[in-house]
Short mmCIF file of C-alpha atoms and ligand atoms in Angstrom, two decimals:
data_model
loop_
_atom_site.label_atom_id
_atom_site.label_comp_id
_atom_site.label_asym_id
_atom_site.label_seq_id
_atom_site.Cartn_x
_atom_site.Cartn_y
_atom_site.Cartn_z
CA MET A 295 47.45 18.49 -28.27
CA GLU A 296 45.38 15.54 -29.56
CA THR A 297 45.85 13.96 -32.96
CA PHE A 298 43.67 11.52 -34.84
CA LEU A 299 44.66 9.80 -38.10
CA LYS A 300 42.14 9.09 -40.82
CA GLN A 301 41.87 8.56 -44.55
CA ILE A 302 39.88 10.91 -46.76
CA ALA A 303 39.11 10.26 -50.42
CA VAL A 304 40.08 12.93 -52.93
CA SER A 305 36.43 13.13 -54.03
CA ASP A 306 35.36 14.11 -50.50
CA LEU A 307 38.31 16.37 -49.85
CA CYS A 308 37.71 18.41 -53.00
CA LYS A 309 33.92 18.46 -52.82
CA GLY A 310 32.84 22.06 -53.30
CA PHE A 311 36.45 23.16 -53.95
CA VAL A 312 36.66 26.90 -54.47
CA TYR A 313 39.74 28.55 -55.91
CA ASN A 314 40.21 32.29 -55.83
CA GLU A 315 42.04 33.16 -59.03
CA LEU A 316 42.48 36.78 -57.95
CA GLU A 317 44.34 36.03 -54.74
CA GLY A 318 45.85 32.76 -55.94
CA LYS A 319 44.35 30.83 -53.07
CA GLY A 320 42.52 27.57 -52.64
CA LEU A 321 39.68 28.45 -50.30
CA PHE A 322 37.35 25.62 -49.33
CA GLY A 323 36.90 21.84 -49.49
CA LEU A 324 35.04 19.03 -47.72
CA ASP A 325 31.76 20.51 -48.91
CA GLY A 326 32.38 23.78 -47.10
CA ARG A 327 33.66 22.29 -43.84
CA LEU A 328 37.36 22.74 -44.65
CA THR A 329 39.18 26.04 -44.90
CA ILE A 330 42.16 25.37 -47.12
CA GLN A 331 43.92 28.68 -46.70
CA PRO A 332 43.81 30.01 -43.15
CA GLU A 333 45.40 33.42 -42.64
CA TYR A 334 48.70 32.03 -41.47
CA GLN A 335 49.18 29.88 -44.54
CA ARG A 336 51.52 30.89 -47.30
CA ASN A 337 50.14 31.83 -50.71
CA TYR A 338 49.71 29.04 -53.24
CA ILE A 339 53.12 28.60 -54.86
CA TYR A 340 52.68 25.35 -56.78
CA ALA A 341 51.06 26.87 -59.89
CA ASP A 342 54.27 26.66 -61.90
CA GLY A 343 53.43 23.79 -64.26
CA LYS A 344 55.93 21.58 -62.38
CA LYS A 345 55.06 21.17 -58.73
CA ASP A 346 51.31 21.12 -59.40
CA VAL A 347 51.78 18.61 -62.23
CA ALA A 348 54.04 16.49 -60.02
CA VAL A 349 51.29 16.19 -57.41
CA ILE A 350 48.85 14.81 -60.00
CA ASP A 351 51.50 12.55 -61.57
CA SER A 352 52.25 11.03 -58.18
CA MET A 353 48.58 10.35 -57.62
CA MET A 354 48.07 8.79 -61.05
CA LYS A 355 51.03 6.48 -60.40
CA GLY A 356 49.71 5.57 -56.95
CA TYR A 357 52.61 7.14 -55.05
CA PRO A 358 51.92 8.44 -51.56
CA LEU A 359 51.42 12.19 -51.28
CA GLY A 360 52.61 12.44 -47.71
CA LEU A 361 50.72 13.32 -44.58
CA ILE A 362 48.24 16.15 -44.46
CA TYR A 363 47.41 17.94 -41.21
CA PHE A 364 44.09 19.51 -40.28
CA ASN A 365 43.35 21.66 -37.30
CA LYS A 366 39.91 20.92 -35.84
CA THR A 367 38.21 24.29 -35.43
CA GLY A 368 34.69 23.14 -34.50
CA ASP A 369 32.51 20.03 -34.18
CA ASP A 370 32.86 19.23 -37.84
CA THR A 371 34.97 22.04 -39.27
CA TYR A 372 38.66 22.09 -40.06
CA GLU A 373 41.42 24.18 -41.47
CA VAL A 374 44.52 22.94 -43.26
CA LEU A 375 47.69 23.22 -41.21
CA ASP A 376 49.92 21.44 -43.67
CA GLY A 377 48.99 20.21 -47.13
CA GLN A 378 47.41 23.33 -48.56
CA GLN A 379 49.66 23.30 -51.63
CA ARG A 380 48.86 19.68 -52.41
CA ILE A 381 45.11 20.05 -51.84
CA THR A 382 44.95 23.21 -53.92
CA SER A 383 46.85 21.48 -56.74
CA ILE A 384 44.39 18.58 -56.70
CA GLY A 385 41.40 20.91 -56.54
CA ARG A 386 42.67 23.00 -59.40
CA PHE A 387 43.27 19.91 -61.49
CA LEU A 388 39.79 18.51 -60.82
CA THR A 389 38.34 21.87 -61.91
CA ASN A 390 40.34 21.75 -65.18
CA ARG A 391 42.73 24.61 -64.44
CA PHE A 392 45.81 22.81 -65.72
CA ALA A 393 46.66 19.70 -67.74
CA VAL A 394 49.00 16.74 -67.21
CA LYS A 395 50.42 14.18 -69.65
CA ASP A 396 48.50 10.89 -69.74
CA CYS A 397 50.08 7.43 -70.27
CA ASN A 398 50.30 8.14 -74.01
CA GLY A 399 52.16 11.39 -73.45
CA MET A 400 49.13 13.50 -74.38
CA GLU A 401 48.28 16.67 -72.42
CA GLN A 402 44.98 16.07 -70.69
CA TYR A 403 42.71 18.07 -68.47
CA PHE A 404 40.76 16.13 -65.87
CA ASP A 405 37.61 16.13 -67.98
CA GLY A 406 39.56 14.69 -70.90
CA LEU A 407 40.87 11.66 -68.98
CA ASN A 408 39.15 8.32 -69.42
CA VAL A 409 36.61 7.40 -66.79
CA GLU A 410 38.77 4.75 -65.07
CA THR A 411 41.62 7.21 -64.59
CA GLN A 412 39.23 9.85 -63.28
CA LYS A 413 37.82 7.34 -60.82
CA ARG A 414 41.26 6.25 -59.67
CA ILE A 415 42.13 9.85 -58.86
CA LEU A 416 38.83 10.54 -57.10
CA ASP A 417 39.12 7.35 -55.03
CA THR A 418 42.68 8.04 -53.92
CA GLY A 419 42.78 8.10 -50.13
CA LEU A 420 44.87 10.77 -48.46
CA LEU A 421 46.19 10.31 -44.94
CA VAL A 422 45.07 13.14 -42.74
CA TYR A 423 46.06 13.91 -39.17
CA GLU A 424 43.38 15.85 -37.33
CA CYS A 425 44.85 17.91 -34.53
CA SER A 426 43.07 19.75 -31.80
CA GLY A 427 44.81 21.90 -29.25
CA THR A 428 45.28 25.45 -28.15
CA GLU A 429 46.27 28.09 -30.67
CA THR A 430 49.68 28.36 -29.04
CA GLU A 431 50.30 24.61 -29.15
CA ILE A 432 49.32 24.38 -32.78
CA LYS A 433 51.35 27.37 -33.85
CA GLU A 434 54.41 26.16 -31.97
CA TRP A 435 54.05 22.83 -33.68
CA PHE A 436 53.42 24.48 -37.05
CA LYS A 437 56.72 26.32 -36.68
CA THR A 438 58.57 23.02 -36.59
CA ILE A 439 57.15 21.37 -39.71
CA ASN A 440 58.14 21.84 -43.29
CA ILE A 441 55.71 21.77 -46.14
CA ALA A 442 56.31 19.33 -48.99
CA GLY A 443 59.99 20.01 -49.36
CA VAL A 444 59.72 23.81 -49.43
CA PRO A 445 60.56 24.96 -45.90
CA LEU A 446 58.76 28.00 -44.61
CA ASN A 447 61.00 31.02 -44.70
CA ASN A 448 61.32 33.38 -41.79
CA GLN A 449 58.56 35.77 -42.76
CA GLU A 450 56.14 32.95 -43.55
CA LEU A 451 56.76 31.63 -40.04
CA LEU A 452 56.19 35.05 -38.51
CA ASN A 453 52.93 35.38 -40.47
CA ALA A 454 51.85 32.08 -38.94
CA VAL A 455 52.88 33.00 -35.42
CA TYR A 456 51.30 36.48 -35.50
CA SER A 457 48.27 35.66 -37.64
CA GLY A 458 45.40 38.06 -37.26
CA PRO A 459 43.77 41.08 -38.91
CA PHE A 460 47.05 42.98 -39.26
CA VAL A 461 48.80 40.19 -41.17
CA THR A 462 45.73 39.73 -43.37
CA LEU A 463 45.70 43.39 -44.39
CA ALA A 464 49.47 43.58 -44.74
CA LYS A 465 49.47 40.55 -47.05
CA GLN A 466 46.75 42.08 -49.20
CA GLU A 467 49.07 45.01 -49.81
CA PHE A 468 52.55 43.50 -49.88
CA SER A 469 52.08 39.82 -50.82
CA ASN A 470 49.81 40.32 -53.78
CA SER A 471 51.53 40.01 -57.14
CA ARG A 472 48.56 41.74 -58.77
CA ASN A 473 49.26 44.93 -56.89
CA SER A 474 50.21 47.33 -59.68
CA ASN A 475 52.92 48.91 -57.50
CA VAL A 476 54.99 45.74 -57.39
CA GLN A 477 56.69 46.59 -60.67
CA LYS A 478 57.96 49.88 -59.24
CA TRP A 479 58.94 48.34 -55.91
CA SER A 480 60.91 45.56 -57.61
CA ALA A 481 63.51 48.13 -58.67
CA TYR A 482 64.54 48.41 -55.02
CA ILE A 483 63.52 45.13 -53.40
CA ASN A 484 64.84 41.61 -53.93
CA GLY A 485 62.88 38.39 -53.82
CA ALA A 486 59.37 37.21 -54.54
CA VAL A 487 56.10 38.82 -53.57
CA ASN A 488 54.42 35.49 -52.85
CA ARG A 489 57.27 34.35 -50.59
CA GLN A 490 56.62 37.42 -48.40
CA ASP A 491 59.92 39.15 -49.28
CA TYR A 492 58.22 42.50 -49.90
CA LEU A 493 56.16 42.27 -46.73
CA GLU A 494 59.32 41.39 -44.82
CA ARG A 495 61.10 44.45 -46.21
CA ALA A 496 58.19 46.77 -45.39
CA LEU A 497 58.07 45.45 -41.83
CA ASP A 498 61.85 45.60 -41.48
CA TRP A 499 61.88 49.26 -42.47
CA VAL A 500 59.01 50.46 -40.31
CA SER A 501 60.25 48.47 -37.29
CA ARG A 502 63.92 49.44 -37.76
CA GLY A 503 64.78 45.76 -37.87
CA ASN A 504 62.52 44.54 -35.04
CA ILE A 505 59.97 42.67 -37.14
CA SER A 506 58.74 40.24 -34.47
CA SER A 507 58.06 42.84 -31.84
CA TYR A 508 56.33 45.09 -34.36
CA MET A 509 54.09 42.26 -35.54
CA SER A 510 53.33 41.28 -31.98
CA ALA A 511 52.41 44.85 -30.98
CA HIS A 512 50.20 45.42 -34.04
CA ARG A 513 48.75 41.96 -34.31
CA GLN A 514 45.13 42.98 -33.69
CA ASP A 515 45.30 46.29 -35.59
CA LEU A 516 42.54 46.86 -38.10
CA ASP A 517 44.61 49.11 -40.34
CA ILE A 518 48.13 49.15 -41.74
CA THR A 519 48.42 52.89 -42.33
CA GLU A 520 51.73 53.30 -40.53
CA LEU A 521 53.29 50.36 -42.38
CA LYS A 522 52.12 51.59 -45.78
CA THR A 523 53.01 55.22 -45.16
CA TYR A 524 56.51 54.46 -43.98
CA PHE A 525 57.14 52.05 -46.84
CA ASN A 526 55.92 54.55 -49.42
CA SER A 527 58.04 57.30 -47.85
CA VAL A 528 61.17 55.22 -48.31
CA ILE A 529 60.34 54.27 -51.89
CA ASP A 530 59.35 57.82 -52.83
CA TRP A 531 62.53 59.20 -51.30
CA VAL A 532 64.82 56.75 -53.15
CA SER A 533 63.12 57.31 -56.48
CA ALA A 534 63.27 61.09 -56.04
CA VAL A 535 66.97 61.23 -55.09
CA PHE A 536 68.12 58.66 -57.67
CA ILE A 537 66.31 59.42 -60.91
CA ASP A 538 68.05 56.62 -62.84
CA VAL A 539 67.07 53.07 -61.91
CA GLU A 540 70.09 50.76 -61.79
CA ASN A 541 70.05 46.98 -61.22
CA GLU A 542 72.54 47.44 -58.39
CA MET A 543 69.92 49.29 -56.35
CA ARG A 544 67.86 46.16 -55.80
CA GLY A 545 68.07 44.79 -52.27
CA LEU A 546 70.09 47.63 -50.72
CA GLU A 547 69.27 48.65 -47.15
CA TRP A 548 67.02 51.51 -48.21
CA GLY A 549 65.27 51.69 -44.85
CA ARG A 550 68.54 52.37 -43.03
CA LEU A 551 69.70 54.82 -45.70
CA TYR A 552 66.37 56.65 -45.54
CA GLU A 553 66.62 56.98 -41.75
CA ARG A 554 70.12 58.38 -41.99
CA HIS A 555 69.84 60.66 -45.00
CA HIS A 556 66.24 61.64 -45.76
CA ALA A 557 66.59 65.02 -44.05
CA THR A 558 69.57 65.97 -46.24
CA PRO A 559 68.88 67.91 -49.44
CA TYR A 560 70.28 66.53 -52.69
CA SER A 561 70.20 67.73 -56.28
CA PRO A 562 68.84 64.74 -58.23
CA GLN A 563 70.54 66.02 -61.37
CA LYS A 564 73.97 66.21 -59.72
CA VAL A 565 73.40 62.86 -58.00
CA SER A 566 72.62 61.32 -61.37
CA GLU A 567 75.86 62.70 -62.86
CA ARG A 568 77.88 61.28 -59.97
CA VAL A 569 76.21 57.86 -60.22
CA ASN A 570 77.09 57.71 -63.90
CA ALA A 571 80.68 58.85 -63.32
CA LEU A 572 81.28 56.32 -60.54
CA PHE A 573 79.62 53.52 -62.51
CA SER A 574 82.04 54.07 -65.37
CA ASP A 575 85.11 54.46 -63.11
CA PRO A 576 87.22 51.32 -63.58
CA PHE A 577 88.73 51.65 -60.09
CA VAL A 578 85.32 51.35 -58.40
CA THR A 579 84.79 47.62 -58.01
CA ASN A 580 81.69 47.71 -55.79
CA LYS A 581 79.00 49.46 -57.79
CA ARG A 582 76.39 48.66 -55.11
CA GLY A 583 78.26 50.93 -52.73
CA VAL A 584 77.92 53.95 -55.02
CA PHE A 585 74.49 55.02 -53.71
CA GLU A 586 75.40 55.08 -50.04
CA TYR A 587 78.72 56.74 -50.91
CA ILE A 588 76.93 59.59 -52.66
CA LEU A 589 74.32 59.92 -49.90
CA GLY A 590 77.20 60.30 -47.41
CA ARG A 591 78.65 63.21 -49.41
CA GLU A 592 81.38 61.01 -50.94
CA THR A 593 83.51 60.60 -47.84
CA ASP A 594 83.52 56.86 -47.13
CA THR A 595 85.56 55.38 -49.99
CA LYS A 596 85.55 51.97 -48.28
CA LEU A 597 82.04 51.53 -49.66
CA LEU A 598 83.40 51.46 -53.20
CA HIS A 599 86.09 48.79 -52.79
CA ILE A 600 88.56 50.80 -54.83
CA ARG A 601 90.73 48.50 -56.89
CA VAL A 602 93.75 47.43 -54.86
CA PHE A 603 97.35 47.12 -55.99
CA ASP A 604 98.29 43.63 -57.19
CA GLU A 605 101.03 41.53 -55.58
CA PRO A 606 103.76 42.05 -58.24
CA THR A 607 103.29 45.83 -57.96
CA LYS A 608 103.54 45.72 -54.16
CA ARG A 609 106.68 43.55 -54.27
CA THR A 610 108.37 45.80 -56.82
CA VAL A 611 107.60 48.97 -54.90
CA TYR A 612 108.62 47.31 -51.62
CA ALA A 613 112.00 46.25 -53.01
CA ARG A 614 112.70 49.68 -54.45
CA GLN A 615 111.66 51.53 -51.27
CA THR A 616 113.56 49.15 -48.96
CA GLU A 617 116.82 49.32 -50.91
CA LYS A 618 116.75 53.12 -50.91
CA ALA A 619 115.86 53.26 -47.19
CA LYS A 620 118.75 50.95 -46.25
CA GLN A 621 121.21 53.14 -48.17
CA GLU A 622 119.94 56.21 -46.32
CA GLY A 623 119.75 54.46 -42.95
CA VAL A 624 116.06 55.25 -42.41
CA SER A 625 112.82 53.26 -42.19
CA ASN A 626 111.35 51.83 -45.39
CA CYS A 627 107.99 53.34 -44.32
CA PRO A 628 108.33 56.97 -45.41
CA LEU A 629 106.02 58.16 -42.62
CA CYS A 630 108.02 56.31 -39.96
CA ALA A 631 111.21 57.75 -41.47
CA ALA A 632 109.78 61.24 -41.11
CA GLY A 633 108.86 60.65 -37.47
CA ASP A 634 111.04 60.75 -34.41
CA ASN A 635 110.36 57.57 -32.45
CA ALA A 636 112.05 54.17 -32.38
CA ASN A 637 110.53 53.21 -35.75
CA LYS A 638 112.50 55.99 -37.49
CA THR A 639 115.06 53.47 -38.75
CA LYS A 640 112.93 50.31 -38.70
CA ILE A 641 112.97 48.12 -41.81
CA TRP A 642 109.52 46.51 -42.04
CA LYS A 643 108.91 43.17 -43.70
CA LEU A 644 106.66 43.07 -46.76
CA SER A 645 104.00 41.31 -44.68
CA GLU A 646 104.05 44.21 -42.21
CA MET A 647 103.23 46.80 -44.87
CA ASP A 648 100.26 47.75 -47.06
CA ALA A 649 100.07 49.53 -50.40
CA ASP A 650 98.72 53.06 -50.45
CA HIS A 651 97.74 55.50 -53.18
CA VAL A 652 100.23 58.43 -53.09
CA LYS A 653 97.60 60.60 -54.70
CA ALA A 654 94.22 59.47 -53.41
CA TRP A 655 91.77 57.77 -55.79
CA SER A 656 89.19 60.37 -54.79
CA LYS A 657 91.58 63.06 -56.11
CA ASP A 658 91.98 61.24 -59.43
CA GLY A 659 94.96 59.13 -58.33
CA ALA A 660 95.26 55.90 -60.35
CA THR A 661 95.83 52.38 -59.07
CA SER A 662 99.09 52.06 -60.98
CA ILE A 663 102.71 51.36 -59.97
CA GLU A 664 103.67 55.04 -60.34
CA ASN A 665 101.07 55.97 -57.73
CA CYS A 666 101.88 53.14 -55.29
CA GLU A 667 103.68 53.59 -51.99
CA MET A 668 104.21 51.00 -49.26
CA LEU A 669 103.40 52.11 -45.69
CA CYS A 670 103.65 50.21 -42.43
CA LYS A 671 100.20 48.88 -41.47
CA THR A 672 99.75 51.44 -38.69
CA HIS A 673 100.43 54.41 -40.93
CA ASN A 674 98.37 52.95 -43.76
CA ARG A 675 95.37 52.55 -41.46
CA ALA A 676 95.81 56.03 -40.06
CA LYS A 677 95.89 57.52 -43.55
CA GLY A 678 92.64 55.73 -44.29
CA ASN A 679 91.05 57.25 -47.35
CA ALA A 680 91.81 55.54 -50.64
ZN1 ZN B 1608 105.07 53.76 -40.68
#
C-alpha cells in the first residue's frame, strides 16, 4: 500500500459540501471529488453539541485536528477512510447547521463570525494521508485504526470488512434512527441504532450467532428479505407472547428463545398473570430470568436466582441439626442419615453443606429459618430445584 502526505485547506476540503439530513451523513467534499461517507463508514455520531463543537473550538484555537486518511479511488477522486466525523463536523459548521461560542462567549454560527475568524477557519490546513492499495490491504489496515478517540465497535468493523450492497440495504433498515419501527424494537433491544447495535442483533438472530459468516455469504445480495423476515418474526413472537412490556425484557437473547420456544403454544393472558406474580415475588431476585422461566414451563428455577438463606440462618440451622444428629449417632445430613452407605453416620462440616428449602420455593416455600435445612453438597445438588 502506498501513502502520500499532503496538506489541504478547509476551504478546499469543504468545497461543495453536501450533508444529508435524512440519513445523518456527510456526503461529498473537494468540489465533488471526495466521498465523505463510503458504505463501510459509520454513521455521523458527532452531532451531539459537544464533539462537533469541540472540533470547531480546536480549529479556532489553532490546535491540530489529527491525521485524516483518504483512499485514492481514481485519478483525482478519493473517499474518506478516517476523518469522516471531523470533516462532516466542519462542513456542517460552515453551512450554519450548529453554533459555537466565540471569544466573547456568544453563540455564533459561521456566518455570524467576524471575517478574520472565518478566514482563519477556512485557511486551516489539515494533514491528509492519501493511501492507495488493494481493497483487502486497505480494509485490513482500516480494521486496525481508531477514529478520533471513539474506537469502532465490532459491528462497525464487520460493516467495513463486508461492505457491499447487502450492508448498505441492511443499514438502511436497521441503522436508521428515523425508521418508525425503532421505538417498538427498543423495548427488546439494547444499545444505539447509529452504533449498529440493532443491525448486530438482527444479524445475530438470523445467523444463530455466526454474524461474520452470514455477512460474508450474503455480501453481494441485492435484498435483505431473509434478514428482515427473521427479525420481524422474532419481534412479533415476543410481543404476542408477552403482552406487557417490561424494562427487564430489553437485551435478552430473544433470538435463542424464539428458536427454542416459538413452536410452543402459550396463552398470553396466563403468561401475563405469571409475569406479574413473579415480578412481585420478593424471593425472585433475577427479574430478567422470569421470561425464559415462563417460556420453559416454569421448570428451571435457577433462572430466577431465588433468594438464598443468609449466613446467620445457615449457622443456626447447622448447629441445631448437628447437635441432634450427634445425640442420635447419625449423619447431620438428613438424607445421608436415611441412606445406608458409609456416610450414614458422617458429621459434615458447615463448609461441606448447603442450605435447602424444605418446602420448595416453587411450592410456596419461604426463604425463612423455619423452612431451612442443611444438606451435604452432594445431596443438595441432587435435589436441585429451589
Ligand atoms: Zn447427604
